[in-house]
Amino acid sequence: MGTQKWAFALALSLICGVAFAEAEFDFEELMNDVETKIQNVQNNIAAKDAATAATQAKELQEQFKLVEGFFQKRGDAPDAVHNSQEYQGKAQSIQSALAAGDLDAAAVAANDFSKQCRGACHDKYKPL
């Protein structure tokens, strides 16, 4: 029974930690980081540093999960939720191309991510 209590306490603390982290991020700071990170992904692909580019693309995917949660909680922006999901997919496409060793496809996917990102939400939701 004692082990079950510890396991429950640990699980509860992890869940609360994730919820707290999601609620406590600075949206504007996150968006600035996304902008910098996609540029870094593109630069790393051009420099043929697939490992770093893949790590950064994974971070972009995680950041857009936070953005999705942010807009879901907001409740009045289903298009932003949808766009966030699309960008998670775009980040995954970059990672998949890099994993396959296809730097050209990764570059195209990263350029698409960057170009589409500005138009999708920025005009409508920035500044919040």
Short mmCIF file of N, CA, C and O in Angstrom, two decimals:
data_model
loop_
_atom_site.label_atom_id
_atom_site.label_comp_id
_atom_site.label_asym_id
_atom_site.label_seq_id
_atom_site.Cartn_x
_atom_site.Cartn_y
_atom_site.Cartn_z
N MET A 1 0.82 -1.19 0.00
CA MET A 1 0.00 0.00 0.00
C MET A 1 0.86 1.25 0.00
O MET A 1 0.56 2.21 -0.66
N GLY A 2 1.97 1.24 0.76
CA GLY A 2 2.84 2.40 0.82
C GLY A 2 3.43 2.72 -0.55
O GLY A 2 3.59 3.87 -0.91
N THR A 3 3.78 1.70 -1.31
CA THR A 3 4.35 1.90 -2.65
C THR A 3 3.32 2.54 -3.56
O THR A 3 3.65 3.41 -4.37
N GLN A 4 2.08 2.12 -3.44
CA GLN A 4 1.01 2.70 -4.26
C GLN A 4 0.82 4.18 -3.95
O GLN A 4 0.59 4.99 -4.86
N LYS A 5 0.92 4.55 -2.68
CA LYS A 5 0.78 5.95 -2.31
C LYS A 5 1.91 6.78 -2.90
O LYS A 5 1.69 7.88 -3.40
N TRP A 6 3.14 6.23 -2.85
CA TRP A 6 4.28 6.96 -3.42
C TRP A 6 4.12 7.09 -4.93
O TRP A 6 4.40 8.15 -5.50
N ALA A 7 3.66 6.04 -5.58
CA ALA A 7 3.48 6.08 -7.04
C ALA A 7 2.40 7.11 -7.40
O ALA A 7 2.56 7.87 -8.35
N PHE A 8 1.33 7.13 -6.63
CA PHE A 8 0.26 8.09 -6.88
C PHE A 8 0.76 9.52 -6.66
O PHE A 8 0.49 10.41 -7.46
N ALA A 9 1.51 9.73 -5.60
CA ALA A 9 2.05 11.07 -5.30
C ALA A 9 3.00 11.52 -6.41
O ALA A 9 2.98 12.68 -6.83
N LEU A 10 3.82 10.60 -6.88
CA LEU A 10 4.75 10.94 -7.96
C LEU A 10 3.98 11.28 -9.24
O LEU A 10 4.27 12.28 -9.90
N ALA A 11 3.00 10.47 -9.58
CA ALA A 11 2.21 10.72 -10.78
C ALA A 11 1.48 12.06 -10.67
O ALA A 11 1.44 12.84 -11.63
N LEU A 12 0.91 12.34 -9.52
CA LEU A 12 0.21 13.60 -9.32
C LEU A 12 1.15 14.79 -9.44
O LEU A 12 0.82 15.79 -10.08
N SER A 13 2.35 14.67 -8.89
CA SER A 13 3.30 15.78 -8.98
C SER A 13 3.75 16.00 -10.41
O SER A 13 3.94 17.14 -10.85
N LEU A 14 3.91 14.93 -11.18
CA LEU A 14 4.29 15.07 -12.59
C LEU A 14 3.17 15.73 -13.38
O LEU A 14 3.42 16.62 -14.19
N ILE A 15 1.94 15.31 -13.15
CA ILE A 15 0.80 15.91 -13.85
C ILE A 15 0.68 17.38 -13.50
O ILE A 15 0.51 18.23 -14.37
N CYS A 16 0.79 17.71 -12.23
CA CYS A 16 0.70 19.11 -11.81
C CYS A 16 1.86 19.92 -12.39
O CYS A 16 1.67 21.07 -12.79
N GLY A 17 3.04 19.32 -12.45
CA GLY A 17 4.19 20.02 -13.01
C GLY A 17 3.99 20.34 -14.48
O GLY A 17 4.29 21.43 -14.93
N VAL A 18 3.44 19.41 -15.24
CA VAL A 18 3.16 19.64 -16.65
C VAL A 18 2.10 20.73 -16.80
O VAL A 18 2.23 21.64 -17.61
N ALA A 19 1.05 20.65 -16.02
CA ALA A 19 -0.01 21.66 -16.09
C ALA A 19 0.53 23.03 -15.71
O ALA A 19 0.21 24.03 -16.36
N PHE A 20 1.36 23.08 -14.69
CA PHE A 20 1.94 24.35 -14.27
C PHE A 20 2.84 24.92 -15.36
O PHE A 20 2.76 26.09 -15.70
N ALA A 21 3.68 24.06 -15.93
CA ALA A 21 4.60 24.52 -16.98
C ALA A 21 3.82 25.05 -18.18
O ALA A 21 4.18 26.07 -18.76
N GLU A 22 2.75 24.38 -18.54
CA GLU A 22 1.96 24.82 -19.68
C GLU A 22 1.27 26.14 -19.39
O GLU A 22 1.15 26.99 -20.26
N ALA A 23 0.84 26.34 -18.17
CA ALA A 23 0.13 27.55 -17.82
C ALA A 23 1.07 28.73 -17.61
O ALA A 23 0.66 29.87 -17.70
N GLU A 24 2.34 28.46 -17.35
CA GLU A 24 3.26 29.50 -16.95
C GLU A 24 4.22 29.99 -18.04
O GLU A 24 5.07 30.80 -17.76
N PHE A 25 4.11 29.51 -19.26
CA PHE A 25 5.04 29.98 -20.26
C PHE A 25 4.61 31.36 -20.77
O PHE A 25 3.44 31.71 -20.74
N ASP A 26 5.58 32.12 -21.21
CA ASP A 26 5.34 33.45 -21.77
C ASP A 26 5.13 33.29 -23.26
O ASP A 26 6.05 32.94 -24.00
N PHE A 27 3.91 33.55 -23.72
CA PHE A 27 3.56 33.30 -25.12
C PHE A 27 4.43 34.09 -26.08
O PHE A 27 4.92 33.56 -27.06
N GLU A 28 4.61 35.37 -25.81
CA GLU A 28 5.41 36.21 -26.70
C GLU A 28 6.86 35.72 -26.77
O GLU A 28 7.46 35.69 -27.84
N GLU A 29 7.39 35.35 -25.62
CA GLU A 29 8.76 34.82 -25.58
C GLU A 29 8.86 33.53 -26.38
O GLU A 29 9.82 33.31 -27.12
N LEU A 30 7.86 32.68 -26.24
CA LEU A 30 7.84 31.42 -26.97
C LEU A 30 7.81 31.68 -28.48
O LEU A 30 8.55 31.05 -29.24
N MET A 31 6.99 32.62 -28.92
CA MET A 31 6.90 32.92 -30.34
C MET A 31 8.22 33.50 -30.87
O MET A 31 8.64 33.17 -31.98
N ASN A 32 8.87 34.32 -30.08
CA ASN A 32 10.18 34.83 -30.48
C ASN A 32 11.19 33.69 -30.60
O ASN A 32 12.01 33.66 -31.53
N ASP A 33 11.13 32.74 -29.68
CA ASP A 33 12.02 31.59 -29.73
C ASP A 33 11.73 30.73 -30.96
O ASP A 33 12.65 30.23 -31.60
N VAL A 34 10.46 30.56 -31.29
CA VAL A 34 10.08 29.80 -32.48
C VAL A 34 10.68 30.45 -33.72
O VAL A 34 11.26 29.77 -34.58
N GLU A 35 10.57 31.75 -33.80
CA GLU A 35 11.10 32.47 -34.96
C GLU A 35 12.61 32.26 -35.09
O GLU A 35 13.13 31.99 -36.18
N THR A 36 13.31 32.38 -33.99
CA THR A 36 14.76 32.17 -33.99
C THR A 36 15.10 30.72 -34.31
O THR A 36 16.01 30.42 -35.09
N LYS A 37 14.33 29.80 -33.71
CA LYS A 37 14.65 28.38 -33.86
C LYS A 37 14.46 27.90 -35.29
O LYS A 37 15.27 27.14 -35.80
N ILE A 38 13.41 28.37 -35.99
CA ILE A 38 13.22 27.91 -37.37
C ILE A 38 14.34 28.45 -38.25
O ILE A 38 14.81 27.77 -39.17
N GLN A 39 14.82 29.65 -37.96
CA GLN A 39 15.97 30.17 -38.70
C GLN A 39 17.21 29.32 -38.43
O GLN A 39 17.97 29.01 -39.35
N ASN A 40 17.38 28.91 -37.18
CA ASN A 40 18.52 28.05 -36.84
C ASN A 40 18.41 26.69 -37.51
O ASN A 40 19.41 26.13 -37.95
N VAL A 41 17.18 26.16 -37.58
CA VAL A 41 16.98 24.88 -38.28
C VAL A 41 17.42 25.02 -39.73
O VAL A 41 18.17 24.19 -40.25
N GLN A 42 16.97 26.09 -40.37
CA GLN A 42 17.34 26.30 -41.76
C GLN A 42 18.86 26.44 -41.91
O GLN A 42 19.45 25.86 -42.83
N ASN A 43 19.48 27.20 -41.03
CA ASN A 43 20.93 27.38 -41.09
C ASN A 43 21.67 26.07 -40.86
O ASN A 43 22.68 25.79 -41.52
N ASN A 44 21.19 25.27 -39.92
CA ASN A 44 21.84 23.99 -39.64
C ASN A 44 21.66 22.99 -40.77
O ASN A 44 22.56 22.20 -41.05
N ILE A 45 20.52 23.04 -41.44
CA ILE A 45 20.34 22.18 -42.61
C ILE A 45 21.32 22.61 -43.70
O ILE A 45 21.98 21.77 -44.31
N ALA A 46 21.42 23.91 -43.93
CA ALA A 46 22.35 24.42 -44.95
C ALA A 46 23.80 24.04 -44.61
O ALA A 46 24.60 23.76 -45.51
N ALA A 47 24.12 24.00 -43.32
CA ALA A 47 25.47 23.64 -42.89
C ALA A 47 25.65 22.12 -42.80
O ALA A 47 26.71 21.64 -42.39
N LYS A 48 24.61 21.38 -43.18
CA LYS A 48 24.62 19.91 -43.17
C LYS A 48 24.79 19.33 -41.76
O LYS A 48 25.35 18.26 -41.58
N ASP A 49 24.29 20.06 -40.77
CA ASP A 49 24.29 19.59 -39.38
C ASP A 49 22.89 19.05 -39.07
O ASP A 49 22.08 19.70 -38.40
N ALA A 50 22.64 17.86 -39.59
CA ALA A 50 21.31 17.26 -39.46
C ALA A 50 20.93 16.97 -38.02
O ALA A 50 19.77 17.12 -37.65
N ALA A 51 21.89 16.58 -37.20
CA ALA A 51 21.58 16.23 -35.81
C ALA A 51 21.05 17.44 -35.04
O ALA A 51 20.03 17.34 -34.35
N THR A 52 21.72 18.57 -35.17
CA THR A 52 21.27 19.77 -34.47
C THR A 52 19.94 20.24 -35.03
O THR A 52 19.03 20.62 -34.28
N ALA A 53 19.80 20.22 -36.35
CA ALA A 53 18.55 20.64 -36.98
C ALA A 53 17.39 19.76 -36.52
O ALA A 53 16.29 20.26 -36.24
N ALA A 54 17.62 18.46 -36.41
CA ALA A 54 16.57 17.54 -35.96
C ALA A 54 16.17 17.82 -34.52
O ALA A 54 14.98 17.81 -34.18
N THR A 55 17.14 18.08 -33.66
CA THR A 55 16.85 18.41 -32.26
C THR A 55 16.02 19.68 -32.18
O THR A 55 15.03 19.75 -31.45
N GLN A 56 16.39 20.67 -32.96
CA GLN A 56 15.66 21.94 -32.94
C GLN A 56 14.26 21.77 -33.54
O GLN A 56 13.30 22.39 -33.05
N ALA A 57 14.11 20.95 -34.56
CA ALA A 57 12.79 20.71 -35.13
C ALA A 57 11.89 20.00 -34.12
O ALA A 57 10.69 20.30 -34.03
N LYS A 58 12.46 19.09 -33.34
CA LYS A 58 11.70 18.43 -32.28
C LYS A 58 11.26 19.44 -31.23
O LYS A 58 10.12 19.41 -30.75
N GLU A 59 12.14 20.39 -30.90
CA GLU A 59 11.78 21.44 -29.94
C GLU A 59 10.65 22.31 -30.50
O GLU A 59 9.75 22.70 -29.76
N LEU A 60 10.69 22.60 -31.80
CA LEU A 60 9.60 23.36 -32.42
C LEU A 60 8.27 22.60 -32.29
O LEU A 60 7.24 23.19 -31.98
N GLN A 61 8.32 21.30 -32.52
CA GLN A 61 7.12 20.48 -32.40
C GLN A 61 6.56 20.57 -30.98
O GLN A 61 5.35 20.75 -30.80
N GLU A 62 7.43 20.49 -30.00
CA GLU A 62 6.99 20.58 -28.60
C GLU A 62 6.44 21.97 -28.29
O GLU A 62 5.46 22.10 -27.55
N GLN A 63 7.06 23.00 -28.83
CA GLN A 63 6.58 24.36 -28.59
C GLN A 63 5.19 24.55 -29.18
O GLN A 63 4.34 25.20 -28.56
N PHE A 64 4.94 23.97 -30.33
CA PHE A 64 3.60 24.12 -30.92
C PHE A 64 2.56 23.28 -30.20
O PHE A 64 1.37 23.57 -30.29
N LYS A 65 2.97 22.29 -29.43
CA LYS A 65 2.03 21.60 -28.55
C LYS A 65 1.57 22.56 -27.45
O LYS A 65 0.40 22.59 -27.08
N LEU A 66 2.51 23.36 -26.93
CA LEU A 66 2.15 24.37 -25.94
C LEU A 66 1.22 25.43 -26.54
O LEU A 66 0.25 25.85 -25.91
N VAL A 67 1.52 25.84 -27.76
CA VAL A 67 0.68 26.84 -28.45
C VAL A 67 -0.73 26.27 -28.64
O VAL A 67 -1.72 26.97 -28.40
N GLU A 68 -0.81 25.02 -29.05
CA GLU A 68 -2.11 24.39 -29.22
C GLU A 68 -2.90 24.42 -27.91
O GLU A 68 -4.07 24.81 -27.88
N GLY A 69 -2.24 24.04 -26.81
CA GLY A 69 -2.91 24.06 -25.50
C GLY A 69 -3.33 25.47 -25.10
O GLY A 69 -4.41 25.67 -24.54
N PHE A 70 -2.48 26.44 -25.39
CA PHE A 70 -2.78 27.84 -25.08
C PHE A 70 -4.08 28.27 -25.76
O PHE A 70 -4.96 28.84 -25.12
N PHE A 71 -4.18 27.99 -27.05
CA PHE A 71 -5.37 28.42 -27.78
C PHE A 71 -6.59 27.56 -27.47
O PHE A 71 -7.73 28.04 -27.51
N GLN A 72 -6.39 26.29 -27.12
CA GLN A 72 -7.52 25.47 -26.69
C GLN A 72 -8.12 26.03 -25.41
O GLN A 72 -9.35 26.13 -25.28
N LYS A 73 -7.26 26.43 -24.47
CA LYS A 73 -7.74 27.00 -23.21
C LYS A 73 -8.42 28.34 -23.44
O LYS A 73 -9.37 28.69 -22.76
N ARG A 74 -7.89 29.10 -24.39
CA ARG A 74 -8.49 30.40 -24.72
C ARG A 74 -9.93 30.21 -25.19
O ARG A 74 -10.79 31.01 -24.86
N GLY A 75 -10.16 29.19 -25.99
CA GLY A 75 -11.51 28.80 -26.34
C GLY A 75 -12.15 29.52 -27.51
O GLY A 75 -13.22 29.13 -27.94
N ASP A 76 -11.54 30.55 -28.03
CA ASP A 76 -12.19 31.31 -29.10
C ASP A 76 -11.35 31.36 -30.38
O ASP A 76 -11.50 32.25 -31.19
N ALA A 77 -10.48 30.37 -30.54
CA ALA A 77 -9.54 30.41 -31.67
C ALA A 77 -9.32 29.02 -32.27
O ALA A 77 -8.20 28.52 -32.30
N PRO A 78 -10.39 28.40 -32.78
CA PRO A 78 -10.21 27.06 -33.34
C PRO A 78 -9.23 27.04 -34.52
O PRO A 78 -8.55 26.04 -34.75
N ASP A 79 -9.15 28.14 -35.26
CA ASP A 79 -8.20 28.20 -36.37
C ASP A 79 -6.76 28.16 -35.86
O ASP A 79 -5.89 27.54 -36.45
N ALA A 80 -6.50 28.82 -34.74
CA ALA A 80 -5.16 28.81 -34.16
C ALA A 80 -4.81 27.43 -33.63
O ALA A 80 -3.66 26.99 -33.73
N VAL A 81 -5.78 26.72 -33.07
CA VAL A 81 -5.55 25.35 -32.61
C VAL A 81 -5.18 24.49 -33.82
O VAL A 81 -4.20 23.73 -33.79
N HIS A 82 -5.96 24.63 -34.89
CA HIS A 82 -5.70 23.87 -36.11
C HIS A 82 -4.31 24.20 -36.68
O HIS A 82 -3.55 23.30 -37.05
N ASN A 83 -3.98 25.48 -36.74
CA ASN A 83 -2.67 25.88 -37.25
C ASN A 83 -1.54 25.31 -36.39
O ASN A 83 -0.52 24.88 -36.91
N SER A 84 -1.73 25.30 -35.08
CA SER A 84 -0.72 24.74 -34.18
C SER A 84 -0.49 23.26 -34.47
O SER A 84 0.65 22.79 -34.47
N GLN A 85 -1.57 22.56 -34.74
CA GLN A 85 -1.46 21.14 -35.07
C GLN A 85 -0.74 20.95 -36.41
O GLN A 85 0.08 20.04 -36.56
N GLU A 86 -1.03 21.83 -37.36
CA GLU A 86 -0.35 21.76 -38.66
C GLU A 86 1.15 21.98 -38.49
O GLU A 86 1.95 21.30 -39.14
N TYR A 87 1.54 22.92 -37.64
CA TYR A 87 2.95 23.19 -37.45
C TYR A 87 3.67 22.09 -36.70
O TYR A 87 4.86 21.86 -36.92
N GLN A 88 2.94 21.37 -35.86
CA GLN A 88 3.53 20.18 -35.26
C GLN A 88 3.84 19.17 -36.36
O GLN A 88 4.90 18.53 -36.36
N GLY A 89 2.93 19.04 -37.31
CA GLY A 89 3.15 18.14 -38.45
C GLY A 89 4.29 18.60 -39.34
O GLY A 89 5.09 17.78 -39.82
N LYS A 90 4.40 19.91 -39.56
CA LYS A 90 5.50 20.45 -40.37
C LYS A 90 6.84 20.18 -39.69
O LYS A 90 7.81 19.81 -40.35
N ALA A 91 6.89 20.36 -38.38
CA ALA A 91 8.13 20.07 -37.64
C ALA A 91 8.46 18.59 -37.74
O ALA A 91 9.64 18.22 -37.87
N GLN A 92 7.45 17.75 -37.69
CA GLN A 92 7.67 16.30 -37.84
C GLN A 92 8.18 15.98 -39.24
O GLN A 92 9.05 15.12 -39.41
N SER A 93 7.69 16.68 -40.25
CA SER A 93 8.16 16.46 -41.63
C SER A 93 9.64 16.79 -41.76
O SER A 93 10.38 16.09 -42.45
N ILE A 94 10.06 17.86 -41.10
CA ILE A 94 11.47 18.23 -41.11
C ILE A 94 12.29 17.10 -40.48
O ILE A 94 13.30 16.66 -41.04
N GLN A 95 11.83 16.63 -39.32
CA GLN A 95 12.54 15.55 -38.62
C GLN A 95 12.61 14.29 -39.47
O GLN A 95 13.66 13.63 -39.54
N SER A 96 11.51 13.95 -40.12
CA SER A 96 11.48 12.73 -40.94
C SER A 96 12.45 12.83 -42.11
O SER A 96 13.15 11.86 -42.42
N ALA A 97 12.47 13.99 -42.77
CA ALA A 97 13.39 14.18 -43.89
C ALA A 97 14.84 14.08 -43.41
O ALA A 97 15.68 13.46 -44.07
N LEU A 98 15.12 14.68 -42.27
CA LEU A 98 16.48 14.61 -41.72
C LEU A 98 16.86 13.18 -41.35
O LEU A 98 17.98 12.74 -41.61
N ALA A 99 15.92 12.46 -40.75
CA ALA A 99 16.18 11.07 -40.37
C ALA A 99 16.47 10.20 -41.60
O ALA A 99 17.25 9.26 -41.53
N ALA A 100 15.84 10.55 -42.72
CA ALA A 100 16.05 9.82 -43.97
C ALA A 100 17.32 10.28 -44.69
O ALA A 100 17.68 9.74 -45.73
N GLY A 101 17.96 11.32 -44.14
CA GLY A 101 19.17 11.83 -44.77
C GLY A 101 18.91 12.71 -45.98
O GLY A 101 19.82 12.97 -46.76
N ASP A 102 17.68 13.16 -46.14
CA ASP A 102 17.30 13.98 -47.29
C ASP A 102 17.32 15.46 -46.90
O ASP A 102 16.30 16.03 -46.52
N LEU A 103 18.50 16.06 -46.98
CA LEU A 103 18.66 17.45 -46.60
C LEU A 103 17.87 18.40 -47.50
O LEU A 103 17.38 19.43 -47.04
N ASP A 104 17.72 18.03 -48.78
CA ASP A 104 16.95 18.88 -49.69
C ASP A 104 15.48 18.94 -49.27
O ASP A 104 14.89 20.01 -49.21
N ALA A 105 14.90 17.78 -48.97
CA ALA A 105 13.50 17.75 -48.52
C ALA A 105 13.35 18.45 -47.18
O ALA A 105 12.36 19.14 -46.93
N ALA A 106 14.32 18.29 -46.30
CA ALA A 106 14.29 18.97 -45.00
C ALA A 106 14.32 20.48 -45.19
O ALA A 106 13.60 21.22 -44.51
N ALA A 107 15.15 20.94 -46.12
CA ALA A 107 15.24 22.38 -46.39
C ALA A 107 13.93 22.92 -46.94
O ALA A 107 13.47 23.99 -46.52
N VAL A 108 13.31 22.18 -47.83
CA VAL A 108 12.01 22.60 -48.38
C VAL A 108 10.96 22.66 -47.27
O VAL A 108 10.20 23.62 -47.16
N ALA A 109 10.94 21.64 -46.42
CA ALA A 109 9.97 21.60 -45.31
C ALA A 109 10.22 22.74 -44.33
O ALA A 109 9.27 23.38 -43.84
N ALA A 110 11.48 23.03 -44.03
CA ALA A 110 11.81 24.11 -43.10
C ALA A 110 11.44 25.48 -43.71
O ALA A 110 10.93 26.35 -43.00
N ASN A 111 11.69 25.63 -44.99
CA ASN A 111 11.32 26.89 -45.65
C ASN A 111 9.81 27.07 -45.66
O ASN A 111 9.30 28.18 -45.44
N ASP A 112 9.07 25.99 -45.91
CA ASP A 112 7.61 26.04 -45.89
C ASP A 112 7.12 26.41 -44.49
O ASP A 112 6.23 27.24 -44.33
N PHE A 113 7.71 25.79 -43.48
CA PHE A 113 7.35 26.09 -42.10
C PHE A 113 7.52 27.58 -41.83
O PHE A 113 6.61 28.25 -41.35
N SER A 114 8.67 28.11 -42.18
CA SER A 114 8.98 29.51 -41.90
C SER A 114 8.05 30.45 -42.65
O SER A 114 7.50 31.40 -42.07
N LYS A 115 7.85 30.19 -43.92
CA LYS A 115 7.03 31.07 -44.76
C LYS A 115 5.56 31.05 -44.31
O LYS A 115 4.92 32.09 -44.19
N GLN A 116 5.03 29.87 -44.05
CA GLN A 116 3.62 29.74 -43.68
C GLN A 116 3.35 30.22 -42.27
O GLN A 116 2.27 30.72 -41.99
N CYS A 117 4.32 30.11 -41.41
CA CYS A 117 4.13 30.47 -40.00
C CYS A 117 3.76 31.95 -39.86
O CYS A 117 2.86 32.30 -39.11
N ARG A 118 4.45 32.79 -40.56
CA ARG A 118 4.19 34.23 -40.45
C ARG A 118 2.76 34.59 -40.83
O ARG A 118 2.12 35.38 -40.17
N GLY A 119 2.27 34.03 -41.90
CA GLY A 119 0.95 34.41 -42.38
C GLY A 119 -0.20 33.77 -41.64
O GLY A 119 -1.30 34.33 -41.60
N ALA A 120 0.01 32.61 -41.08
CA ALA A 120 -1.10 31.86 -40.50
C ALA A 120 -1.71 32.52 -39.28
O ALA A 120 -2.92 32.70 -39.20
N CYS A 121 -0.90 32.89 -38.32
CA CYS A 121 -1.43 33.41 -37.06
C CYS A 121 -1.00 34.83 -36.76
O CYS A 121 -1.72 35.57 -36.11
N HIS A 122 0.17 35.19 -37.20
CA HIS A 122 0.74 36.46 -36.76
C HIS A 122 -0.17 37.65 -37.04
O HIS A 122 -0.37 38.49 -36.17
N ASP A 123 -0.75 37.71 -38.21
CA ASP A 123 -1.58 38.86 -38.53
C ASP A 123 -2.83 38.92 -37.65
O ASP A 123 -3.27 39.99 -37.27
N LYS A 124 -3.36 37.77 -37.32
CA LYS A 124 -4.62 37.73 -36.56
C LYS A 124 -4.41 37.77 -35.05
O LYS A 124 -5.19 38.38 -34.33
N TYR A 125 -3.37 37.10 -34.54
CA TYR A 125 -3.23 36.90 -33.09
C TYR A 125 -2.07 37.62 -32.45
O TYR A 125 -1.85 37.50 -31.27
N LYS A 126 -1.31 38.38 -33.19
CA LYS A 126 -0.19 39.10 -32.60
C LYS A 126 -0.45 40.58 -32.74
O LYS A 126 -0.77 41.03 -33.84
N PRO A 127 -0.31 41.38 -31.71
CA PRO A 127 -0.02 40.96 -30.34
C PRO A 127 -1.27 40.43 -29.67
O PRO A 127 -2.38 40.79 -30.02
N LEU A 128 -1.05 39.60 -28.66
CA LEU A 128 -2.19 39.01 -27.95
C LEU A 128 -2.79 40.01 -27.01
O LEU A 128 -2.30 40.62 -26.22
#
